């Protein structure tokens, strides 16, 4: 009995050791054209080594690894990052009980990550477009500030929420039952009130009771906003609204990020001077309202040439796959290839304080090996790694295709 127990413990130890060795497997992706996204630029016939979830070497002199993947000259990039999505919060738009993006009240403390579903069927389909991460935001609410953004990887694991409270989303512009001035005024009043409260607290001689008083969660978030630590994503399109927001950024030291921004091209010089990043959908080319009269397929290129940091977004979570194709359209309308690549990788990572977005030593191994040019419609993802782990690109659509095209052992209804 004692010998059996010892044997059992030994087998468990070997199994655990084997699982850790699999997790710690080092991989060399060889013979690739690497778009590093760094000062190294594009490397040909290059090797990239990943180990323990990170890139540990780019073009090392010697390869000593557990496994190699022959890139066959194909293109390797950092995984794409899709900003401004509702991924994992909306499954079927027409089914109310599968929509968790839009709160009734919202507010600066609202954290939609609590509703995130890592098993959403939209995630595997998005992976087929080379997307490894997404910045997820809440939908609209009655409050001017809808809530907080959070970052997820597309592994489909229960631990795929990588960061919460990465930004707050505020909505400005036209309103059907109010003036556009209301939200701008309310936002300014809220910031001014908090600044005065902070100044008063510094001057006031506190007693013991006051010393023990903990700031509220909202107060902490407002303080982080005023320190520039918490980005403010402002949804606004009209040029006048954008200029007001730039003034608020300068007055309060906000880390301002502009979204929607159809009129951004009208004030591109001011945005560049104020160092305000702009998130746009490069496929918006027709006005949807009076705030978006200057929508154009050329807007991404014009902003890039003006020196604005551009992030590309496809806000339709059901069609996130198309982000790479949208970037391709931006290129065909004047945006540089490097600029488009940065707009879906490093720019997003930098704006939202994420690691990665480049293929460089020490960065997370979020990588995609493509069959060809990532921005061409005929290209597909050959292999994908998220945090160093190879992830399947099979989606529900693939399974349905296989189900209905296979004729063996199928009833007549499946094949006729």
CSV table of N, CA and C in Angstrom, one decimal, residues 150-281:
chain,number,residue,atom,x,y,z
A,150,UNK,N,-12.2,48.5,-20.5
A,150,UNK,CA,-11.3,47.5,-20.0
A,150,UNK,C,-10.7,46.7,-21.2
A,151,UNK,N,-9.6,46.1,-20.9
A,151,UNK,CA,-8.8,45.4,-22.0
A,151,UNK,C,-8.9,43.9,-21.8
A,152,UNK,N,-9.2,43.2,-22.9
A,152,UNK,CA,-9.3,41.7,-22.9
A,152,UNK,C,-8.4,41.1,-24.0
A,153,UNK,N,-7.9,39.9,-23.7
A,153,UNK,CA,-7.3,39.2,-24.8
A,153,UNK,C,-8.3,38.2,-25.3
A,154,UNK,N,-8.1,37.7,-26.5
A,154,UNK,CA,-9.1,36.9,-27.2
A,154,UNK,C,-8.8,35.4,-27.2
A,155,UNK,N,-8.2,35.0,-26.0
A,155,UNK,CA,-7.9,33.6,-25.8
A,155,UNK,C,-9.2,32.8,-25.6
A,156,UNK,N,-10.2,33.5,-25.1
A,156,UNK,CA,-11.4,32.8,-24.7
A,156,UNK,C,-11.4,32.2,-23.3
A,157,UNK,N,-10.3,32.4,-22.6
A,157,UNK,CA,-10.2,31.9,-21.2
A,157,UNK,C,-11.0,32.8,-20.2
A,158,UNK,N,-11.3,32.2,-19.1
A,158,UNK,CA,-12.0,32.9,-18.1
A,158,UNK,C,-11.2,34.0,-17.5
A,159,UNK,N,-9.9,34.0,-17.7
A,159,UNK,CA,-9.0,35.0,-17.1
A,159,UNK,C,-8.5,36.0,-18.2
A,160,UNK,N,-9.3,36.1,-19.3
A,160,UNK,CA,-8.9,36.9,-20.4
A,160,UNK,C,-9.1,38.4,-20.2
A,161,UNK,N,-9.7,38.8,-19.1
A,161,UNK,CA,-9.8,40.3,-18.8
A,161,UNK,C,-8.4,40.6,-18.2
A,162,UNK,N,-7.6,41.4,-19.0
A,162,UNK,CA,-6.3,41.7,-18.6
A,162,UNK,C,-6.2,43.0,-17.7
A,163,UNK,N,-7.0,43.9,-17.9
A,163,UNK,CA,-7.0,45.2,-17.2
A,163,UNK,C,-8.4,45.8,-17.2
A,164,UNK,N,-8.7,46.4,-16.0
A,164,UNK,CA,-10.0,47.1,-15.9
A,164,UNK,C,-9.7,48.6,-15.6
A,165,UNK,N,-10.7,49.4,-15.8
A,165,UNK,CA,-10.6,50.8,-15.5
A,165,UNK,C,-9.4,51.5,-16.3
A,166,UNK,N,-9.3,51.1,-17.6
A,166,UNK,CA,-8.2,51.6,-18.4
A,166,UNK,C,-8.5,53.0,-19.0
A,167,UNK,N,-9.7,53.4,-18.9
A,167,UNK,CA,-10.2,54.7,-19.4
A,167,UNK,C,-11.6,54.9,-19.0
A,168,UNK,N,-12.1,56.2,-19.2
A,168,UNK,CA,-13.5,56.4,-19.0
A,168,UNK,C,-14.1,57.0,-20.3
A,169,UNK,N,-15.3,56.6,-20.6
A,169,UNK,CA,-15.9,57.1,-21.8
A,169,UNK,C,-17.0,58.1,-21.5
A,170,UNK,N,-16.8,59.3,-22.2
A,170,UNK,CA,-17.8,60.4,-22.0
A,170,UNK,C,-18.3,60.8,-23.4
A,171,UNK,N,-19.6,61.1,-23.4
A,171,UNK,CA,-20.3,61.3,-24.7
A,171,UNK,C,-20.7,62.8,-24.8
A,172,UNK,N,-20.4,63.4,-26.0
A,172,UNK,CA,-20.7,64.8,-26.3
A,172,UNK,C,-21.3,64.9,-27.7
A,173,UNK,N,-21.8,66.1,-28.0
A,173,UNK,CA,-22.4,66.3,-29.3
A,173,UNK,C,-23.9,66.5,-29.3
A,174,UNK,N,-24.5,66.3,-30.4
A,174,UNK,CA,-26.0,66.6,-30.5
A,174,UNK,C,-26.8,65.7,-29.7
A,175,UNK,N,-27.9,66.2,-29.2
A,175,UNK,CA,-28.9,65.4,-28.4
A,175,UNK,C,-30.3,65.7,-28.9
A,176,UNK,N,-31.1,64.7,-28.9
A,176,UNK,CA,-32.5,64.9,-29.5
A,176,UNK,C,-33.4,65.7,-28.5
A,177,UNK,N,-33.1,65.6,-27.2
A,177,UNK,CA,-34.0,66.2,-26.2
A,177,UNK,C,-33.2,67.2,-25.3
A,178,UNK,N,-32.1,67.7,-25.7
A,178,UNK,CA,-31.2,68.6,-24.9
A,178,UNK,C,-30.3,69.3,-25.8
A,179,UNK,N,-29.6,70.3,-25.3
A,179,UNK,CA,-28.6,71.0,-26.0
A,179,UNK,C,-27.2,70.4,-25.9
A,180,UNK,N,-26.4,70.4,-27.0
A,180,UNK,CA,-25.1,69.9,-26.9
A,180,UNK,C,-24.2,70.6,-25.9
A,181,UNK,N,-24.6,71.8,-25.5
A,181,UNK,CA,-23.9,72.5,-24.5
A,181,UNK,C,-24.0,71.9,-23.1
A,182,UNK,N,-25.0,71.1,-22.9
A,182,UNK,CA,-25.3,70.6,-21.5
A,182,UNK,C,-24.2,69.7,-21.0
A,183,UNK,N,-23.8,68.7,-21.9
A,183,UNK,CA,-22.8,67.8,-21.4
A,183,UNK,C,-21.4,68.4,-21.3
A,184,UNK,N,-21.1,69.4,-22.2
A,184,UNK,CA,-19.8,70.1,-22.1
A,184,UNK,C,-19.8,70.9,-20.8
A,185,UNK,N,-20.9,71.6,-20.5
A,185,UNK,CA,-20.9,72.4,-19.3
A,185,UNK,C,-20.9,71.5,-18.0
A,186,UNK,N,-21.6,70.4,-18.1
A,186,UNK,CA,-21.7,69.5,-16.9
A,186,UNK,C,-20.3,68.9,-16.6
A,187,UNK,N,-19.6,68.5,-17.7
A,187,UNK,CA,-18.3,67.9,-17.6
A,187,UNK,C,-17.3,69.0,-17.0
A,188,UNK,N,-17.3,70.2,-17.5
A,188,UNK,CA,-16.5,71.2,-17.0
A,188,UNK,C,-16.8,71.5,-15.5
A,189,UNK,N,-18.1,71.6,-15.2
A,189,UNK,CA,-18.5,71.9,-13.8
A,189,UNK,C,-18.0,70.8,-12.9
A,190,UNK,N,-18.1,69.5,-13.3
A,190,UNK,CA,-17.7,68.4,-12.5
A,190,UNK,C,-16.2,68.5,-12.2
A,191,UNK,N,-15.4,68.8,-13.2
A,191,UNK,CA,-13.9,68.9,-13.0
A,191,UNK,C,-13.6,70.1,-12.1
A,192,UNK,N,-14.2,71.2,-12.3
A,192,UNK,CA,-14.0,72.4,-11.5
A,192,UNK,C,-14.3,72.2,-10.1
A,193,UNK,N,-15.4,71.5,-9.8
A,193,UNK,CA,-15.9,71.3,-8.5
A,193,UNK,C,-14.9,70.4,-7.7
A,194,UNK,N,-14.3,69.4,-8.5
A,194,UNK,CA,-13.4,68.5,-7.8
A,194,UNK,C,-12.0,69.2,-7.6
A,195,UNK,N,-11.6,70.1,-8.5
A,195,UNK,CA,-10.4,70.8,-8.3
A,195,UNK,C,-10.5,71.7,-7.0
A,196,UNK,N,-11.7,72.4,-6.9
A,196,UNK,CA,-11.9,73.2,-5.7
A,196,UNK,C,-11.9,72.4,-4.4
A,197,UNK,N,-12.5,71.2,-4.5
A,197,UNK,CA,-12.6,70.4,-3.3
A,197,UNK,C,-11.2,69.9,-2.9
A,198,UNK,N,-10.3,69.6,-3.9
A,198,UNK,CA,-8.9,69.3,-3.6
A,198,UNK,C,-8.2,70.4,-3.0
A,199,UNK,N,-8.3,71.6,-3.5
A,199,UNK,CA,-7.6,72.8,-3.0
A,199,UNK,C,-8.1,73.1,-1.6
A,200,UNK,N,-9.4,73.0,-1.4
A,200,UNK,CA,-9.9,73.3,0.0
A,200,UNK,C,-9.4,72.3,1.0
A,201,UNK,N,-9.3,71.0,0.6
A,201,UNK,CA,-8.8,70.0,1.5
A,201,UNK,C,-7.3,70.2,1.8
A,202,UNK,N,-6.5,70.8,0.9
A,202,UNK,CA,-5.1,71.0,1.2
A,202,UNK,C,-5.0,72.2,2.2
A,203,UNK,N,-5.8,73.2,2.1
A,203,UNK,CA,-5.7,74.4,2.9
A,203,UNK,C,-6.3,74.1,4.3
A,204,UNK,N,-7.3,73.3,4.4
A,204,UNK,CA,-8.0,73.1,5.6
A,204,UNK,C,-7.2,72.3,6.6
A,205,UNK,N,-7.2,72.8,7.8
A,205,UNK,CA,-6.5,72.1,8.9
A,205,UNK,C,-7.4,70.9,9.3
A,206,UNK,N,-6.9,69.7,9.1
A,206,UNK,CA,-7.8,68.5,9.3
A,206,UNK,C,-7.7,68.0,10.8
A,207,UNK,N,-8.8,67.6,11.3
A,207,UNK,CA,-8.8,66.9,12.6
A,207,UNK,C,-8.6,65.5,12.4
A,208,UNK,N,-8.6,64.7,13.5
A,208,UNK,CA,-8.3,63.2,13.3
A,208,UNK,C,-9.4,62.5,12.6
A,209,UNK,N,-10.6,63.0,12.7
A,209,UNK,CA,-11.8,62.4,12.0
A,209,UNK,C,-11.6,62.6,10.5
A,210,UNK,N,-11.2,63.8,10.1
A,210,UNK,CA,-11.0,64.1,8.7
A,210,UNK,C,-9.9,63.3,8.1
A,211,UNK,N,-8.9,63.0,8.9
A,211,UNK,CA,-7.7,62.3,8.4
A,211,UNK,C,-8.1,60.9,8.0
A,212,UNK,N,-9.0,60.3,8.7
A,212,UNK,CA,-9.4,58.9,8.5
A,212,UNK,C,-10.5,58.8,7.4
A,213,UNK,N,-10.9,59.9,6.9
A,213,UNK,CA,-12.0,59.9,5.9
A,213,UNK,C,-11.4,59.5,4.5
A,214,UNK,N,-11.9,58.4,4.0
A,214,UNK,CA,-11.4,57.9,2.7
A,214,UNK,C,-12.1,58.5,1.5
A,215,UNK,N,-11.4,59.0,0.5
A,215,UNK,CA,-12.2,59.5,-0.7
A,215,UNK,C,-13.0,58.4,-1.3
A,216,UNK,N,-14.1,58.8,-1.9
A,216,UNK,CA,-15.0,57.9,-2.6
A,216,UNK,C,-14.4,57.4,-3.8
A,217,UNK,N,-15.0,56.3,-4.4
A,217,UNK,CA,-14.4,55.7,-5.6
A,217,UNK,C,-14.5,56.8,-6.8
A,218,UNK,N,-15.6,57.5,-6.8
A,218,UNK,CA,-15.7,58.5,-7.8
A,218,UNK,C,-14.7,59.6,-7.7
A,219,UNK,N,-14.4,60.0,-6.5
A,219,UNK,CA,-13.4,61.0,-6.2
A,219,UNK,C,-12.0,60.6,-6.6
A,220,UNK,N,-11.7,59.3,-6.4
A,220,UNK,CA,-10.4,58.7,-6.7
A,220,UNK,C,-10.2,58.7,-8.3
A,221,UNK,N,-11.3,58.4,-9.0
A,221,UNK,CA,-11.3,58.4,-10.4
A,221,UNK,C,-11.1,59.8,-11.0
A,222,UNK,N,-11.8,60.7,-10.4
A,222,UNK,CA,-11.7,62.1,-10.9
A,222,UNK,C,-10.3,62.6,-10.7
A,223,UNK,N,-9.7,62.3,-9.5
A,223,UNK,CA,-8.3,62.7,-9.2
A,223,UNK,C,-7.4,62.1,-10.3
A,224,UNK,N,-7.6,60.8,-10.6
A,224,UNK,CA,-6.7,60.1,-11.6
A,224,UNK,C,-6.9,60.8,-13.0
A,225,UNK,N,-8.1,61.2,-13.3
A,225,UNK,CA,-8.3,62.0,-14.6
A,225,UNK,C,-7.6,63.3,-14.6
A,226,UNK,N,-7.6,64.0,-13.5
A,226,UNK,CA,-7.0,65.3,-13.4
A,226,UNK,C,-5.5,65.2,-13.4
A,227,UNK,N,-4.9,64.1,-13.0
A,227,UNK,CA,-3.5,63.8,-13.0
A,227,UNK,C,-3.0,63.3,-14.4
A,228,UNK,N,-4.0,63.1,-15.3
A,228,UNK,CA,-3.6,62.5,-16.6
A,228,UNK,C,-3.3,61.0,-16.6
A,229,UNK,N,-3.6,60.4,-15.4
A,229,UNK,CA,-3.3,58.9,-15.3
A,229,UNK,C,-4.4,58.1,-15.9
A,230,UNK,N,-5.7,58.6,-16.0
A,230,UNK,CA,-6.8,57.9,-16.5
A,230,UNK,C,-7.3,58.6,-17.8
A,231,UNK,N,-7.1,57.9,-18.9
A,231,UNK,CA,-7.5,58.5,-20.2
A,231,UNK,C,-9.0,58.8,-20.2
A,232,UNK,N,-9.4,59.9,-20.9
A,232,UNK,CA,-10.8,60.2,-21.1
A,232,UNK,C,-11.1,60.1,-22.6
A,233,UNK,N,-11.9,59.1,-22.9
A,233,UNK,CA,-12.3,58.9,-24.3
A,233,UNK,C,-13.5,59.8,-24.5
A,234,UNK,N,-13.4,60.8,-25.3
A,234,UNK,CA,-14.5,61.7,-25.6
A,234,UNK,C,-15.1,61.4,-27.0
A,235,UNK,N,-16.4,61.0,-27.0
A,235,UNK,CA,-17.1,60.8,-28.3
A,235,UNK,C,-17.6,62.1,-28.7
A,236,UNK,N,-17.1,62.7,-29.8
A,236,UNK,CA,-17.5,63.9,-30.3
A,236,UNK,C,-17.1,64.0,-31.8
A,237,UNK,N,-17.9,64.7,-32.6
A,237,UNK,CA,-17.7,64.7,-34.0
A,237,UNK,C,-17.5,66.1,-34.6
A,238,UNK,N,-18.4,67.1,-34.1
A,238,UNK,CA,-18.3,68.4,-34.7
A,238,UNK,C,-17.1,69.2,-34.3
A,239,UNK,N,-16.6,69.9,-35.2
A,239,UNK,CA,-15.3,70.7,-34.9
A,239,UNK,C,-15.4,71.6,-33.7
A,240,UNK,N,-16.5,72.2,-33.5
A,240,UNK,CA,-16.6,73.2,-32.4
A,240,UNK,C,-16.6,72.4,-31.0
A,241,UNK,N,-17.2,71.2,-31.0
A,241,UNK,CA,-17.1,70.4,-29.8
A,241,UNK,C,-15.7,69.9,-29.5
A,242,UNK,N,-15.0,69.6,-30.6
A,242,UNK,CA,-13.6,69.1,-30.4
A,242,UNK,C,-12.7,70.2,-29.9
A,243,UNK,N,-12.9,71.4,-30.4
A,243,UNK,CA,-12.1,72.5,-29.9
A,243,UNK,C,-12.4,72.8,-28.4
A,244,UNK,N,-13.7,72.7,-28.0
A,244,UNK,CA,-14.0,72.9,-26.6
A,244,UNK,C,-13.3,71.9,-25.7
A,245,UNK,N,-13.3,70.6,-26.2
A,245,UNK,CA,-12.6,69.5,-25.5
A,245,UNK,C,-11.1,69.7,-25.4
A,246,UNK,N,-10.5,70.3,-26.4
A,246,UNK,CA,-9.1,70.6,-26.4
A,246,UNK,C,-8.8,71.6,-25.3
A,247,UNK,N,-9.7,72.6,-25.2
A,247,UNK,CA,-9.5,73.6,-24.2
A,247,UNK,C,-9.6,73.0,-22.8
A,248,UNK,N,-10.5,72.1,-22.6
A,248,UNK,CA,-10.7,71.4,-21.3
A,248,UNK,C,-9.4,70.6,-21.0
A,249,UNK,N,-8.9,69.9,-22.0
A,249,UNK,CA,-7.6,69.2,-21.8
A,249,UNK,C,-6.5,70.1,-21.3
A,250,UNK,N,-6.4,71.2,-21.9
A,250,UNK,CA,-5.3,72.2,-21.6
A,250,UNK,C,-5.6,72.8,-20.2
A,251,UNK,N,-6.8,73.1,-19.9
A,251,UNK,CA,-7.1,73.7,-18.6
A,251,UNK,C,-6.9,72.7,-17.4
A,252,UNK,N,-7.3,71.5,-17.6
A,252,UNK,CA,-7.3,70.5,-16.5
A,252,UNK,C,-6.2,69.5,-16.6
A,253,UNK,N,-5.4,69.5,-17.7
A,253,UNK,CA,-4.3,68.5,-17.8
A,253,UNK,C,-4.9,67.1,-18.1
A,254,UNK,N,-6.0,67.0,-18.8
A,254,UNK,CA,-6.6,65.7,-19.1
A,254,UNK,C,-5.8,64.9,-20.1
A,255,UNK,N,-5.8,63.6,-20.0
A,255,UNK,CA,-5.3,62.7,-21.0
A,255,UNK,C,-6.4,62.4,-22.0
A,256,UNK,N,-6.6,63.3,-23.0
A,256,UNK,CA,-7.8,63.2,-23.8
A,256,UNK,C,-7.6,62.3,-25.0
A,257,UNK,N,-8.6,61.5,-25.3
A,257,UNK,CA,-8.6,60.7,-26.5
A,257,UNK,C,-9.9,60.9,-27.2
A,258,UNK,N,-9.8,61.2,-28.5
A,258,UNK,CA,-11.1,61.6,-29.3
A,258,UNK,C,-11.6,60.4,-30.0
A,259,UNK,N,-12.9,60.2,-30.0
A,259,UNK,CA,-13.5,59.1,-30.8
A,259,UNK,C,-14.6,59.6,-31.6
A,260,UNK,N,-15.1,58.8,-32.6
A,260,UNK,CA,-16.0,59.2,-33.7
A,260,UNK,C,-15.3,60.3,-34.6
A,261,UNK,N,-15.3,61.5,-34.2
A,261,UNK,CA,-14.4,62.5,-34.7
A,261,UNK,C,-14.5,62.7,-36.3
A,262,UNK,N,-15.7,62.8,-36.8
A,262,UNK,CA,-15.8,63.0,-38.2
A,262,UNK,C,-15.3,64.3,-38.7
A,263,UNK,N,-15.3,65.3,-37.8
A,263,UNK,CA,-14.8,66.7,-38.2
A,263,UNK,C,-13.4,66.9,-37.7
A,264,UNK,N,-12.7,65.8,-37.3
A,264,UNK,CA,-11.3,66.0,-36.8
A,264,UNK,C,-10.4,66.5,-37.9
A,265,UNK,N,-10.7,66.2,-39.1
A,265,UNK,CA,-9.8,66.8,-40.2
A,265,UNK,C,-9.9,68.3,-40.3
A,266,UNK,N,-11.0,68.9,-39.8
A,266,UNK,CA,-11.2,70.3,-39.9
A,266,UNK,C,-10.3,71.0,-38.9
A,267,UNK,N,-9.9,70.3,-37.8
A,267,UNK,CA,-9.1,70.9,-36.8
A,267,UNK,C,-7.8,70.0,-36.5
A,268,UNK,N,-7.3,69.4,-37.6
A,268,UNK,CA,-6.2,68.5,-37.4
A,268,UNK,C,-5.0,69.1,-36.9
A,269,UNK,N,-4.7,70.3,-37.2
A,269,UNK,CA,-3.5,71.0,-36.7
A,269,UNK,C,-3.6,71.2,-35.2
A,270,UNK,N,-4.8,71.6,-34.7
A,270,UNK,CA,-5.0,71.8,-33.3
A,270,UNK,C,-4.8,70.5,-32.5
A,271,UNK,N,-5.4,69.4,-33.1
A,271,UNK,CA,-5.3,68.1,-32.5
A,271,UNK,C,-3.8,67.7,-32.4
A,272,UNK,N,-3.1,67.9,-33.5
A,272,UNK,CA,-1.7,67.5,-33.5
A,272,UNK,C,-0.9,68.3,-32.5
A,273,UNK,N,-1.1,69.6,-32.4
A,273,UNK,CA,-0.4,70.5,-31.5
A,273,UNK,C,-0.7,70.1,-30.0
A,274,UNK,N,-2.0,69.7,-29.8
A,274,UNK,CA,-2.4,69.3,-28.4
A,274,UNK,C,-2.1,67.9,-28.1
A,275,UNK,N,-1.6,67.1,-29.1
A,275,UNK,CA,-1.2,65.7,-28.9
A,275,UNK,C,-2.4,64.9,-28.4
A,276,UNK,N,-3.5,65.1,-29.1
A,276,UNK,CA,-4.7,64.3,-28.9
A,276,UNK,C,-4.9,63.2,-29.9
A,277,UNK,N,-4.8,61.9,-29.4
A,277,UNK,CA,-5.0,60.8,-30.3
A,277,UNK,C,-6.5,60.8,-30.8
A,278,UNK,N,-6.7,60.2,-32.0
A,278,UNK,CA,-8.0,60.2,-32.6
A,278,UNK,C,-8.3,58.7,-33.0
A,279,UNK,N,-9.5,58.2,-32.5
A,279,UNK,CA,-10.0,56.9,-32.9
A,279,UNK,C,-11.1,57.1,-34.0
A,280,UNK,N,-10.8,56.6,-35.2
A,280,UNK,CA,-11.9,56.7,-36.2
A,280,UNK,C,-12.1,55.4,-36.9
A,281,UNK,N,-13.3,55.3,-37.5
A,281,UNK,CA,-13.6,54.1,-38.4
A,281,UNK,C,-13.3,54.6,-39.8
